[in-house]
Tab-separated table of C-alpha atoms in Angstrom:
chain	number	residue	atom	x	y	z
A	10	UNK	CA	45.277	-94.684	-7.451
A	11	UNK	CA	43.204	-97.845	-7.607
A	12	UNK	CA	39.758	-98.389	-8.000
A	13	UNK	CA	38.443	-100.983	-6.663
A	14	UNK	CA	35.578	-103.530	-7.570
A	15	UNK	CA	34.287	-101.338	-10.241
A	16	UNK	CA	31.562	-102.998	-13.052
A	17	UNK	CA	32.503	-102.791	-16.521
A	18	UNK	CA	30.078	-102.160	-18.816
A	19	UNK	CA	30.483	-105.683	-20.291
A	20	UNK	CA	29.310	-106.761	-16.567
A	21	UNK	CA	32.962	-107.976	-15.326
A	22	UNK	CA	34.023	-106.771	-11.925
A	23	UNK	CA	37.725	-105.616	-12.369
A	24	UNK	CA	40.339	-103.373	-10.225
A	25	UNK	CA	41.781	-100.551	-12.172
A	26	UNK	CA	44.914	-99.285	-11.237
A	27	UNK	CA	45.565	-95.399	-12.627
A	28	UNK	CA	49.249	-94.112	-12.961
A	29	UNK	CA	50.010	-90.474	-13.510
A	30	UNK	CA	47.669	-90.156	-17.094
A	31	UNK	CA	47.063	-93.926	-17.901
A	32	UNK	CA	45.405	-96.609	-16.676
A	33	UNK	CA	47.992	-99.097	-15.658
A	34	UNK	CA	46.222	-102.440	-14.608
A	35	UNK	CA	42.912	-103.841	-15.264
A	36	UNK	CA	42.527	-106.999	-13.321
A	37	UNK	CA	41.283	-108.767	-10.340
A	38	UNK	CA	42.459	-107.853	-6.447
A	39	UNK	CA	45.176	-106.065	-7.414
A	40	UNK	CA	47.536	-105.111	-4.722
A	41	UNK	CA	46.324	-101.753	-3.152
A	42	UNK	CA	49.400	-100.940	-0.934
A	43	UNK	CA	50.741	-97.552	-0.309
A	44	UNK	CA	47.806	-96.581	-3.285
A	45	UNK	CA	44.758	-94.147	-2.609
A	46	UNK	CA	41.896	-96.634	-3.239
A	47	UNK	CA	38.478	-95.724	-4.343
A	48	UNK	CA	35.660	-97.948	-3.477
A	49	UNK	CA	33.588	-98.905	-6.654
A	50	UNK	CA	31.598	-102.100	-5.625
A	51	UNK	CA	28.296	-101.873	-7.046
A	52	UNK	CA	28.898	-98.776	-9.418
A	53	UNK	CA	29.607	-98.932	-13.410
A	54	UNK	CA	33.051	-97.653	-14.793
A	55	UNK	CA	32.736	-96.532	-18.461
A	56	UNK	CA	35.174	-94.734	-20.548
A	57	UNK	CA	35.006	-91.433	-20.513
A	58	UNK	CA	32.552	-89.963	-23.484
A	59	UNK	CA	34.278	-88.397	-26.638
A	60	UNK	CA	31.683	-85.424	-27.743
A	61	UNK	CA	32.931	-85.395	-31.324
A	62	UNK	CA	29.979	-82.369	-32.082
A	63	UNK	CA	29.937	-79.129	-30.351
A	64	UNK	CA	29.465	-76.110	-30.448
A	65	UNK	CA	31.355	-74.052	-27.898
A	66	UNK	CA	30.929	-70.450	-29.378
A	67	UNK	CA	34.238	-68.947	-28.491
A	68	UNK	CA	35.394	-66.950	-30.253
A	69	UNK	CA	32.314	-64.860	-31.240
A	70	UNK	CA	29.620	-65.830	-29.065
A	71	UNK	CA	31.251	-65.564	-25.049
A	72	UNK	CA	27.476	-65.218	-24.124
A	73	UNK	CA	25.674	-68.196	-25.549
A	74	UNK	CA	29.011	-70.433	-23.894
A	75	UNK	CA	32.223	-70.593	-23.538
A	76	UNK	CA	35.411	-73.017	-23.534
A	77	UNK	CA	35.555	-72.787	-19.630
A	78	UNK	CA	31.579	-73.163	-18.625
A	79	UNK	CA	31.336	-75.548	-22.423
A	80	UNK	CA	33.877	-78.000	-20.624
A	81	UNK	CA	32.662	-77.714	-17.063
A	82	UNK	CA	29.237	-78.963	-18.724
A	83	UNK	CA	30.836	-81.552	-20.516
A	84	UNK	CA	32.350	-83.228	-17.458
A	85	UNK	CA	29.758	-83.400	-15.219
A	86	UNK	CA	28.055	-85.757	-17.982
A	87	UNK	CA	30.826	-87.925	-18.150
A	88	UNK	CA	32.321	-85.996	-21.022
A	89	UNK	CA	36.314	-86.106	-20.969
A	90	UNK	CA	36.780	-85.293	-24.668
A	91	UNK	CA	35.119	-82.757	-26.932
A	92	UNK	CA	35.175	-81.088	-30.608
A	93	UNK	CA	34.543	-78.039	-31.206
A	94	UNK	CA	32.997	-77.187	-35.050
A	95	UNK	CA	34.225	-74.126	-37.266
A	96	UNK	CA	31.413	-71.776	-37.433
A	97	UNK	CA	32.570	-69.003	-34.985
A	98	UNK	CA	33.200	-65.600	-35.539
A	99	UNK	CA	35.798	-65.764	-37.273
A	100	UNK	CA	35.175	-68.932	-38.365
A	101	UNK	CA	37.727	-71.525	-38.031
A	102	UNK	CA	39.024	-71.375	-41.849
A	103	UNK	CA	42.747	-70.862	-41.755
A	104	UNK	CA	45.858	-70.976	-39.115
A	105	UNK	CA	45.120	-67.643	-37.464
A	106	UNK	CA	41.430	-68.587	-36.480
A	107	UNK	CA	42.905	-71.767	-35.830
A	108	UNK	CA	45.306	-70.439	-33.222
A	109	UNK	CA	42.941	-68.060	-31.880
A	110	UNK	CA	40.473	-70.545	-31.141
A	111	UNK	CA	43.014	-73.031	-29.848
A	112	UNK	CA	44.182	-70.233	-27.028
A	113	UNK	CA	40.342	-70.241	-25.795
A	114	UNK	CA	40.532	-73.901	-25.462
A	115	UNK	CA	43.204	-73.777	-23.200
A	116	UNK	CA	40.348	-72.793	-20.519
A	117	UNK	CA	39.011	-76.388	-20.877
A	118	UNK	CA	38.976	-78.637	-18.249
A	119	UNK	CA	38.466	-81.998	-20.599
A	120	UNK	CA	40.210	-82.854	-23.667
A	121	UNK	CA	39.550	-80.982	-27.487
A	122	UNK	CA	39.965	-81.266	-31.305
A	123	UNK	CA	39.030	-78.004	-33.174
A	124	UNK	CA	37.262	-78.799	-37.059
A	125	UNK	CA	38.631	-76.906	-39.769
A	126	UNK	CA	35.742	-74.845	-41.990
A	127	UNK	CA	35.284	-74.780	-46.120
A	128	UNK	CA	34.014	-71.283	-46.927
A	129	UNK	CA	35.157	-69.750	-50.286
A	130	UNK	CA	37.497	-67.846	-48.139
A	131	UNK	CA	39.165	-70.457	-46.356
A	132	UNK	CA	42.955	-71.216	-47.138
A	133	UNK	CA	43.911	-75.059	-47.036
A	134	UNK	CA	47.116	-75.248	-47.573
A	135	UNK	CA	47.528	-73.273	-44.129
A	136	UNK	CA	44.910	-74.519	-42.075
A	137	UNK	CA	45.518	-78.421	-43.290
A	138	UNK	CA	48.782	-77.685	-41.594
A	139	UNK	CA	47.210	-77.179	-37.986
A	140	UNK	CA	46.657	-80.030	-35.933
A	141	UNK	CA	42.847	-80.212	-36.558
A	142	UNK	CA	40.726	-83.122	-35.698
A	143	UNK	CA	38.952	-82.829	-38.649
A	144	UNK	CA	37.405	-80.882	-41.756
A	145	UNK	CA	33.830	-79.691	-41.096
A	146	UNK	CA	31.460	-80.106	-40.157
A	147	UNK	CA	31.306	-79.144	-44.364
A	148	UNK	CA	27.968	-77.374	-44.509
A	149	UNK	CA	25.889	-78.830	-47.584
A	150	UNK	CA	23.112	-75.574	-46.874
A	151	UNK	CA	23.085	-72.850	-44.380
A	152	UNK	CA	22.771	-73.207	-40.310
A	153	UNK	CA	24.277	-71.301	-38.304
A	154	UNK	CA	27.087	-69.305	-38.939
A	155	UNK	CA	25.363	-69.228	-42.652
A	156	UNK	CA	28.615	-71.570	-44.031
A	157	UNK	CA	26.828	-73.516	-46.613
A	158	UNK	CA	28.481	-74.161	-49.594
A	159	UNK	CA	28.482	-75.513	-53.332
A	160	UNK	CA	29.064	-79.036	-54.992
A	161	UNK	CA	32.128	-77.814	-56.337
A	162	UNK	CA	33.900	-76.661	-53.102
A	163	UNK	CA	33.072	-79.692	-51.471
A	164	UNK	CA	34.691	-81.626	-53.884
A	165	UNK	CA	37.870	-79.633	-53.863
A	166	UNK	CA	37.465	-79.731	-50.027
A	167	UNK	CA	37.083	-83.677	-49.399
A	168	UNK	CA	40.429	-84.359	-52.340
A	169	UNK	CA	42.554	-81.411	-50.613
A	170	UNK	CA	41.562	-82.965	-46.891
A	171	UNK	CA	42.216	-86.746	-48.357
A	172	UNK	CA	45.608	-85.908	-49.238
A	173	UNK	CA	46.398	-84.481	-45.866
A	174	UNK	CA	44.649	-87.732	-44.162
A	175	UNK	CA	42.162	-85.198	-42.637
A	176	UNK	CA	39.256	-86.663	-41.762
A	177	UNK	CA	35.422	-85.200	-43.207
A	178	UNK	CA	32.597	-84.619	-41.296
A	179	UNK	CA	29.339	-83.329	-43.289
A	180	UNK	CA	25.800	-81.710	-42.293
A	181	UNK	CA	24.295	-83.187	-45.044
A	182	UNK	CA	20.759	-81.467	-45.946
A	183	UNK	CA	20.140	-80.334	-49.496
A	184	UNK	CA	17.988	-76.930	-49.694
A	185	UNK	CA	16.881	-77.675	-53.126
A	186	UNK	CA	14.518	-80.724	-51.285
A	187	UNK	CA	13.578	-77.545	-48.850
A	188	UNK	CA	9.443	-77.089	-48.475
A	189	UNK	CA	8.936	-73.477	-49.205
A	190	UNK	CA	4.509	-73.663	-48.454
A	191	UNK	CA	6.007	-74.439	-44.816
A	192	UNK	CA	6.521	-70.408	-44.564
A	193	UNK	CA	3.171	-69.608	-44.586
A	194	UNK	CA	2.845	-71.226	-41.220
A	195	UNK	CA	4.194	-70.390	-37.574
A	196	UNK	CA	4.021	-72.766	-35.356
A	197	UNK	CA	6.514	-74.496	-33.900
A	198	UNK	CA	6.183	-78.121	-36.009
A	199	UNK	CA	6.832	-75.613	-39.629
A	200	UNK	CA	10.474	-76.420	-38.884
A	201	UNK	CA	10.256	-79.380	-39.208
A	202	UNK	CA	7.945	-79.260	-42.312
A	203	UNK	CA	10.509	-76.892	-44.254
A	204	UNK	CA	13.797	-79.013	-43.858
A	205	UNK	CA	12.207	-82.119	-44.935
A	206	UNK	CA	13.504	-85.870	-44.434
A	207	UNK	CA	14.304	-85.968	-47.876
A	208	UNK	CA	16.693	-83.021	-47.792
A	209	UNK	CA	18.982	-85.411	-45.753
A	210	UNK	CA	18.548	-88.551	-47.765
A	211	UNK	CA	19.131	-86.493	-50.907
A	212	UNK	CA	22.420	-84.874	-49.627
A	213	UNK	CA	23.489	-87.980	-47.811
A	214	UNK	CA	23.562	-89.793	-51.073
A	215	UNK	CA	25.048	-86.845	-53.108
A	216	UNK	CA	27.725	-86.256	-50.294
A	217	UNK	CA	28.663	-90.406	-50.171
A	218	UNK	CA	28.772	-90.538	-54.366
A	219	UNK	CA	31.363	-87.419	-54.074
A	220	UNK	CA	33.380	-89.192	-51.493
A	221	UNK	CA	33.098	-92.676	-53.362
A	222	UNK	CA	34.593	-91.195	-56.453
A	223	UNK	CA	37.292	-89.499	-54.777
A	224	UNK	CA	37.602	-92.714	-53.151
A	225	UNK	CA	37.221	-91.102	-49.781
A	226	UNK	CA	35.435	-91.935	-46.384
A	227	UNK	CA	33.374	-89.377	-44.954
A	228	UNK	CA	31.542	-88.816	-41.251
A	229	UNK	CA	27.788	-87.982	-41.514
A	230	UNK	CA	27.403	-85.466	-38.788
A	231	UNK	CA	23.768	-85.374	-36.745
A	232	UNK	CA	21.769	-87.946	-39.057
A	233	UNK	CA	18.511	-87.304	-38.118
A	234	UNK	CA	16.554	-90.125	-40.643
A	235	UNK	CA	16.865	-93.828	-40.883
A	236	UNK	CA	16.778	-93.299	-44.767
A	237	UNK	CA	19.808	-91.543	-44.302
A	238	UNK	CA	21.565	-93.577	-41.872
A	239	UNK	CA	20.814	-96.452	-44.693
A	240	UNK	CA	22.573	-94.545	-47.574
A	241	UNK	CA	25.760	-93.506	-45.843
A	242	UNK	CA	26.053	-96.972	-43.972
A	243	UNK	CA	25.381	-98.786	-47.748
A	244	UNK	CA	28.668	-96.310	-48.780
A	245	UNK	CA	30.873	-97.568	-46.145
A	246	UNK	CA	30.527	-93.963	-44.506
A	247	UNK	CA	29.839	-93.496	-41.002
A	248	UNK	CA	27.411	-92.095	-39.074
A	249	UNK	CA	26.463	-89.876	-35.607
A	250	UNK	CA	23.294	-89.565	-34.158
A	251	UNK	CA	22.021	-86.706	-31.630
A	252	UNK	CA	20.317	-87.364	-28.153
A	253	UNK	CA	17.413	-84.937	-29.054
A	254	UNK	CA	16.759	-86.687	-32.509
A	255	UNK	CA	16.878	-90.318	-30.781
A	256	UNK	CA	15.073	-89.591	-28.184
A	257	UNK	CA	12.456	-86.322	-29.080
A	258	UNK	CA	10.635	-85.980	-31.969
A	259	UNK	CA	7.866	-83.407	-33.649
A	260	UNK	CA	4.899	-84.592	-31.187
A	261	UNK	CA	7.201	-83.106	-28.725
A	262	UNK	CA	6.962	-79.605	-30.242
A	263	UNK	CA	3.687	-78.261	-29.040
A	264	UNK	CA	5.714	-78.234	-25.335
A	265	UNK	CA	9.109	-77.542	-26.859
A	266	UNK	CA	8.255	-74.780	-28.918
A	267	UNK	CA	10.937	-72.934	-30.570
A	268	UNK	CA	13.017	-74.236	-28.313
A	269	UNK	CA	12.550	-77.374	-30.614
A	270	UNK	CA	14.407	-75.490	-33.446
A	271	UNK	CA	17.493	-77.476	-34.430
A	272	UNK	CA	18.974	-78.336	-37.975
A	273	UNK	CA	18.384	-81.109	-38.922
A	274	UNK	CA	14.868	-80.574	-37.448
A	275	UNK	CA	12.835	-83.167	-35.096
A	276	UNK	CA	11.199	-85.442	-37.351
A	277	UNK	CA	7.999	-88.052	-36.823
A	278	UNK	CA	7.927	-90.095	-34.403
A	279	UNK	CA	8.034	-93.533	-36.795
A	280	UNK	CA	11.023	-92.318	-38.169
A	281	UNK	CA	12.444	-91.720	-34.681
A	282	UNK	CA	11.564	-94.841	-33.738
A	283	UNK	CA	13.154	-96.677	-36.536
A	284	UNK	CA	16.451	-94.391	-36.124
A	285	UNK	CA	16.828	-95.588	-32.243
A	286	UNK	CA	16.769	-99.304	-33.823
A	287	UNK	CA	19.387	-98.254	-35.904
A	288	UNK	CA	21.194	-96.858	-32.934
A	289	UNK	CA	20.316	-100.929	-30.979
A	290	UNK	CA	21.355	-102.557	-33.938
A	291	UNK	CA	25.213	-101.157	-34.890
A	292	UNK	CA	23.953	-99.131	-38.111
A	293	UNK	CA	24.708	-95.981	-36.166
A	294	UNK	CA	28.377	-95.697	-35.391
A	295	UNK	CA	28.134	-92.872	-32.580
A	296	UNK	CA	26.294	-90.477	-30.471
A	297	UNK	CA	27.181	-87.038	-30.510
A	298	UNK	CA	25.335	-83.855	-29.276
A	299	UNK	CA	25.490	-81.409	-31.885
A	300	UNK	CA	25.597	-78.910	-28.096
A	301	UNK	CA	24.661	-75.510	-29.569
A	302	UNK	CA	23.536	-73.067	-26.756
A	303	UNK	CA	21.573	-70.144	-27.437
A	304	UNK	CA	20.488	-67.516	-24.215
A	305	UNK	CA	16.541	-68.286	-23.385
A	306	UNK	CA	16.046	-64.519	-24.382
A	307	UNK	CA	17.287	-65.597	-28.326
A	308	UNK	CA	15.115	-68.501	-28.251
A	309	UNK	CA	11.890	-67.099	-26.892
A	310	UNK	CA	11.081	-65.625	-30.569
A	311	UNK	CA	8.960	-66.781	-33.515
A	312	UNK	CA	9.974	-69.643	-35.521
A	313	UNK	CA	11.340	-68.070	-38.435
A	314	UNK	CA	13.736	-65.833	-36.120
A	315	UNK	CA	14.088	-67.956	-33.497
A	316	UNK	CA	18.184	-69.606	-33.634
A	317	UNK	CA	18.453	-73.245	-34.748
A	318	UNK	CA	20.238	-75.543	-31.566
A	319	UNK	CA	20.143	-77.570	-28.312
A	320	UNK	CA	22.519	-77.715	-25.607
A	321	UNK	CA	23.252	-81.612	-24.589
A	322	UNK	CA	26.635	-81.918	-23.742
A	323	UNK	CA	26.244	-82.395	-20.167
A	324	UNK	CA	22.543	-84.800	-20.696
A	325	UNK	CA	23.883	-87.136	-23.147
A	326	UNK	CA	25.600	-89.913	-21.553
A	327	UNK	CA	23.041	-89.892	-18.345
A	328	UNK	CA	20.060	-89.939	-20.689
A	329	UNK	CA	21.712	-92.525	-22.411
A	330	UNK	CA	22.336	-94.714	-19.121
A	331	UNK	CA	19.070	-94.524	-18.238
A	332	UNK	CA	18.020	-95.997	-21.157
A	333	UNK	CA	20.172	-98.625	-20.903
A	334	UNK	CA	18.377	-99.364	-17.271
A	335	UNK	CA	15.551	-99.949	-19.313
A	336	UNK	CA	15.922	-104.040	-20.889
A	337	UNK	CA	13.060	-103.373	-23.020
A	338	UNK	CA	14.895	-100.444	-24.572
A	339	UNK	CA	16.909	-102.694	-26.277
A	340	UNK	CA	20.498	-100.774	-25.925
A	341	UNK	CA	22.650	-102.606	-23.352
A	342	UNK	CA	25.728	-100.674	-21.115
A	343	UNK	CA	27.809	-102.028	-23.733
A	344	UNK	CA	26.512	-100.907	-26.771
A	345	UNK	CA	26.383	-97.192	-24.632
A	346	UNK	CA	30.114	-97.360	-24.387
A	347	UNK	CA	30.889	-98.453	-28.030
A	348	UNK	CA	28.453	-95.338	-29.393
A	349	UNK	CA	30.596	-93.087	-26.821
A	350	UNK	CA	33.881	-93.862	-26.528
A	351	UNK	CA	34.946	-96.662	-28.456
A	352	UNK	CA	33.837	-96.175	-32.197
A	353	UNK	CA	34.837	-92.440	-31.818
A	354	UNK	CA	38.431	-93.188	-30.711
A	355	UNK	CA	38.080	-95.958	-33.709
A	356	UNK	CA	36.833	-93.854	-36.325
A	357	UNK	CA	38.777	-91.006	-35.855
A	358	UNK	CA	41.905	-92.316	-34.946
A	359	UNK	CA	42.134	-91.552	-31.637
A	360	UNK	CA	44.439	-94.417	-30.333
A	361	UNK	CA	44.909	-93.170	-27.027
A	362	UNK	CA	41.207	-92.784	-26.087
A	363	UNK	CA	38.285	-94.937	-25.871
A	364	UNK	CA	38.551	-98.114	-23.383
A	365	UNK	CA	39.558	-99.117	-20.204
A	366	UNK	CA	42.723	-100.591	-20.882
A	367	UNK	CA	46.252	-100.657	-19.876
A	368	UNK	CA	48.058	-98.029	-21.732
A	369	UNK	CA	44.904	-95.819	-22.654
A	370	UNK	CA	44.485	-92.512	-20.856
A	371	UNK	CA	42.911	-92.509	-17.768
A	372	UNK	CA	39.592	-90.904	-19.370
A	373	UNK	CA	37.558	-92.594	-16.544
A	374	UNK	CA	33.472	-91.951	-15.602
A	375	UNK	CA	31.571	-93.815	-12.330
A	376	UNK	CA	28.290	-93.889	-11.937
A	377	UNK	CA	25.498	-95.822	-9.682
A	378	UNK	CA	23.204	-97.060	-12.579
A	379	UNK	CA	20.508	-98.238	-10.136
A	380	UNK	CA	19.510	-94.684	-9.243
A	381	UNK	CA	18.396	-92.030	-11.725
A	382	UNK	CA	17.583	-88.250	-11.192
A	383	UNK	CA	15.348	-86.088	-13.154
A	384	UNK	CA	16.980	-83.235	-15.212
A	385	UNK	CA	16.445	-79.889	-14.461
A	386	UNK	CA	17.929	-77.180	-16.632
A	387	UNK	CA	18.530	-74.742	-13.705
A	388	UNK	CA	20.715	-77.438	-11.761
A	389	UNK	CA	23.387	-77.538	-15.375
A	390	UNK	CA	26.556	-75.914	-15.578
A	391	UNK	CA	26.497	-74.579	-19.451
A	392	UNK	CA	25.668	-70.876	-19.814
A	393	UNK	CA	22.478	-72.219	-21.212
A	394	UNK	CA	20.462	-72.999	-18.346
A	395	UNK	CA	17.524	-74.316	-20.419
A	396	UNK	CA	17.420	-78.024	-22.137
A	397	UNK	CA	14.849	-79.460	-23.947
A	398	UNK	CA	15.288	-82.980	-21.435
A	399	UNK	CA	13.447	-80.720	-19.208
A	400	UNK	CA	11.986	-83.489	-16.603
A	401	UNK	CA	13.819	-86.710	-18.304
A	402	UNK	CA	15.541	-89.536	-16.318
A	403	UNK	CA	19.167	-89.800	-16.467
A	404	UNK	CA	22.197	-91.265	-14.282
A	405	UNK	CA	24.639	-88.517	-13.830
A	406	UNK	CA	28.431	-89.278	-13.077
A	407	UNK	CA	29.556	-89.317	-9.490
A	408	UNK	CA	32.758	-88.576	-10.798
A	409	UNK	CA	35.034	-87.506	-14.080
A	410	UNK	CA	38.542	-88.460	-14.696
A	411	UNK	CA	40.256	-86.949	-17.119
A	412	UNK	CA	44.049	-88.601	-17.910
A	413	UNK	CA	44.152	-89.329	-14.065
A	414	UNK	CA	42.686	-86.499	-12.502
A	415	UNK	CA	39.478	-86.135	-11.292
A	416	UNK	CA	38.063	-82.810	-12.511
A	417	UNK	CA	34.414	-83.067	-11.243
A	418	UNK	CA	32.913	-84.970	-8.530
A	419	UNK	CA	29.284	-84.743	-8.207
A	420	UNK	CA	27.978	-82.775	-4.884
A	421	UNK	CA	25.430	-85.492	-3.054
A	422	UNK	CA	28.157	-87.664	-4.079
A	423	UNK	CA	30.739	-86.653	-1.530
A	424	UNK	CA	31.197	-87.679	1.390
A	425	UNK	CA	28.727	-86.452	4.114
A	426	UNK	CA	31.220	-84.540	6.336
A	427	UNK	CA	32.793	-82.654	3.636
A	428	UNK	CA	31.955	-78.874	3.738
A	429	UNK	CA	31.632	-78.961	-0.221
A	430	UNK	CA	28.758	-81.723	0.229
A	431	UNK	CA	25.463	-81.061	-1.952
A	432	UNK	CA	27.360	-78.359	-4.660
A	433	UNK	CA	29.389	-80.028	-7.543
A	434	UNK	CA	33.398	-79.710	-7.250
A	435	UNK	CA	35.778	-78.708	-10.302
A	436	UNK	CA	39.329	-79.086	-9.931
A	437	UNK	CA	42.030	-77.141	-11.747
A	438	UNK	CA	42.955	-79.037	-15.038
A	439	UNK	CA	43.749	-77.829	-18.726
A	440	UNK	CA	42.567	-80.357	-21.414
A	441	UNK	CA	45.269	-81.100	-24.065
A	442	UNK	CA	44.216	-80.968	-28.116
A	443	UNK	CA	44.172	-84.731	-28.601
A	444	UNK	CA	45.799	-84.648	-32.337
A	445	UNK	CA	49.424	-83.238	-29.876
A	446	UNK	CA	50.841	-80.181	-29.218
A	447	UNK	CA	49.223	-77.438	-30.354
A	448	UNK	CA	52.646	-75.365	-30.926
A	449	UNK	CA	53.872	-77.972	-33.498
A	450	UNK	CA	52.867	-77.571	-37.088
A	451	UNK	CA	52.420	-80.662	-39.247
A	452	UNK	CA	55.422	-81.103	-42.142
């Protein structure tokens, strides 16, 4: 396959020329003999996206999402590559919830890692033995799946993880910074006024002075604060940021509602703004969605009872091309493919991943940045058919390659005589756990 004339998000024009699961050429008027040749002047090819936060709720949770309508979500945003985090039912603490979940994610489409969990149950010296991608995300206080844990534990959990050259992701908020006269109010901003800014900054720093002294590097999962962002980057730790907390903050919750509930919560718009220039400026290593469905019916409840989590698997990378349309937004095409693809394949060792080069898999996205289409939560394909980018701009993939094959093409995309036109096309294709077989067990 070649594709022809495609824009880079650096601006250069290049052919690509794809070869079974890799990209095999990236150059200029390659030859196109005897090759199927797709036509790509005009259009953007980025890398595909690597999601390294969801939440696909199998096992446990079938009705919120699962591994087959997660990853059908993922890649028709451009997604090619997702993680899925521990706290299931079971959770994901040791090899048998390990394999368990691992035989649900054979029903993805795009490619996985599964996170390992730290409970007081959990076994290491099994599940460190599993081909996870990481270890966590390590809950610092309760979310959901109510796997928060002690200093102690985490300590024992970032030197047992080191020594298996696990990586460590970490929801960092510390309950003890927690505003308990928040309760005595219910609307919808009181979640936001409970889990304070300073319960990250507070657990960010604890979590990166652990790590430092165990001389480990850790991942801050969803940083939601600048102040945060600050102490972790200070550490030599890294950093992910959500779409919701770059883009949304708490004067969005008088429309959002409880639909608004997320840990960490929405926070002021200043601080918002200041995280996105964190997010321009490098600070911020990634983007990832921290995509936790819940059914409407669960999140139509007061906001005490009311589940914490977003969907955004499938909204991510189009809301963040449309920014990039923007020049006043600041955040270029490039910078959109080094928070998506590159610096997660960099940071988490993920060789075979992350750019359009010879060699790489064939993890491919195309899109027509100079039209955008407003989101509409009835028109995704996650089990959640609500998101709070209700109305938002967004360039949405015409296609998604995933190590060579396309696996989604986007309906009023297709050609104009094909029966399919106007509904979105799947195609049969089982993702692969990106750390290798999932059969072989690490010595």
């Amino acid at each position: 396959m070649l594709i022809r004339n495609a824009t880079l998000p650096d601006g250069r024009q290049r052919d690509v020329r794809v070869r079974g699961e890799s990209i095999a050429e990236v150059g200029r008027d390659l030859d196109a003999s005897d090759q199927h040749v797709i036509e790509a002047t005009g259009k953007r090819l980025f890398p595909g996206m690597i999601d390294v936060h969801v939440h696909f709720r199998q096992p446990g949770y079938p009705h919120k999402e699962t591994w087959e309508s997660g990853s059908r979500s993922a890649a028709a945003g451009g997604v090619t590559a997702v993680v899925d985090q521990p706290n299931t039912d079971p959770p994901t603490i040791d090899g048998e919830s390990f394999d368990q979940k691992a035989e649900f994610a054979a029903d993805s489409v795009v490619d996985w890692g599964i996170n390992g969990g730290v409970t007081a149950d959990w076994i290491p010296n099994v599940l460190l033995r599993r081909r996870l991608f990481a270890l966590g995300e390590v809950f610092l206080a309760d979310s959901t799946g109510d796997m928060g844990i002690e200093a102690d534990l985490f300590a024992d959990a970032l030197e047992a993880a080191t020594d298996n050259d696990v990586p460590v992701t970490v929801h960092a908020e510390d309950a003890d910074y927690f505003n308990d006269d928040a309760k005595a109010r219910d609307d919808a901003d009181a979640w936001s006024a409970f889990r304070t800014a300073k319960a990250e900054e507070k657990a960010v720093e604890r979590a990166c002075e652990v790590a430092q002294k165990h001389d480990a590097t850790i991942h801050i999962a969803h940083t939601s604060t600048p102040e945060g962002v600050d102490i972790a980057s200070e550490a030599g730790m890294t950093t992910e940021v959500t779409p919701h907390h770059l883009l949304l903050s708490r004067r969005d919750l008088s429309e959002l509602g409880t639909f608004g509930r997320m840990n960490p919560p929405l926070r002021r718009e200043k601080r918002r703004q200041k995280l996105y220039e964190r997010v321009v400026d490098g600070t911020v290593d990634m983007i990832a969605t921290d995509h936790a469905p819940h059914t409407r019916e669960e999140k139509d409840a007061g906001i005490w009872d009311a589940p914490s989590g977003v969907p955004g698997v499938e909204t991510v990378l189009p809301l963040l091309l449309a920014e990039a349309r923007d020049p006043d937004s600041g955040l270029t095409y490039e910078r959109v493919r080094d928070l998506t693809a590159r610096n997660p394949a960099d940071v988490f060792d993920i060789p075979q991943k992350g750019a359009i080069e010879a060699g790489k898999d064939a993890d491919l996205v195309l899109v027509d940045t100079t039209e955008t289409s407003e989101i509409s939560g009835a028109a995704l394909h996650s089990k959640c058919d609500w998101t709070p980018f209700e109305g938002h701009d967004a360039v949405f993939p015409e296609w998604t390659m995933v190590r060579g094959t396309v696996v989604y093409e986007r309906g009023d995309a297709l050609e104009a005589d094909d029966s399919t036109a106007q509904e979105d096309v799947f195609y049969d294709h089982q993702g692969e756990n990106v750390r290798g077989a999932d059969s072989e067990r690490l010595e």
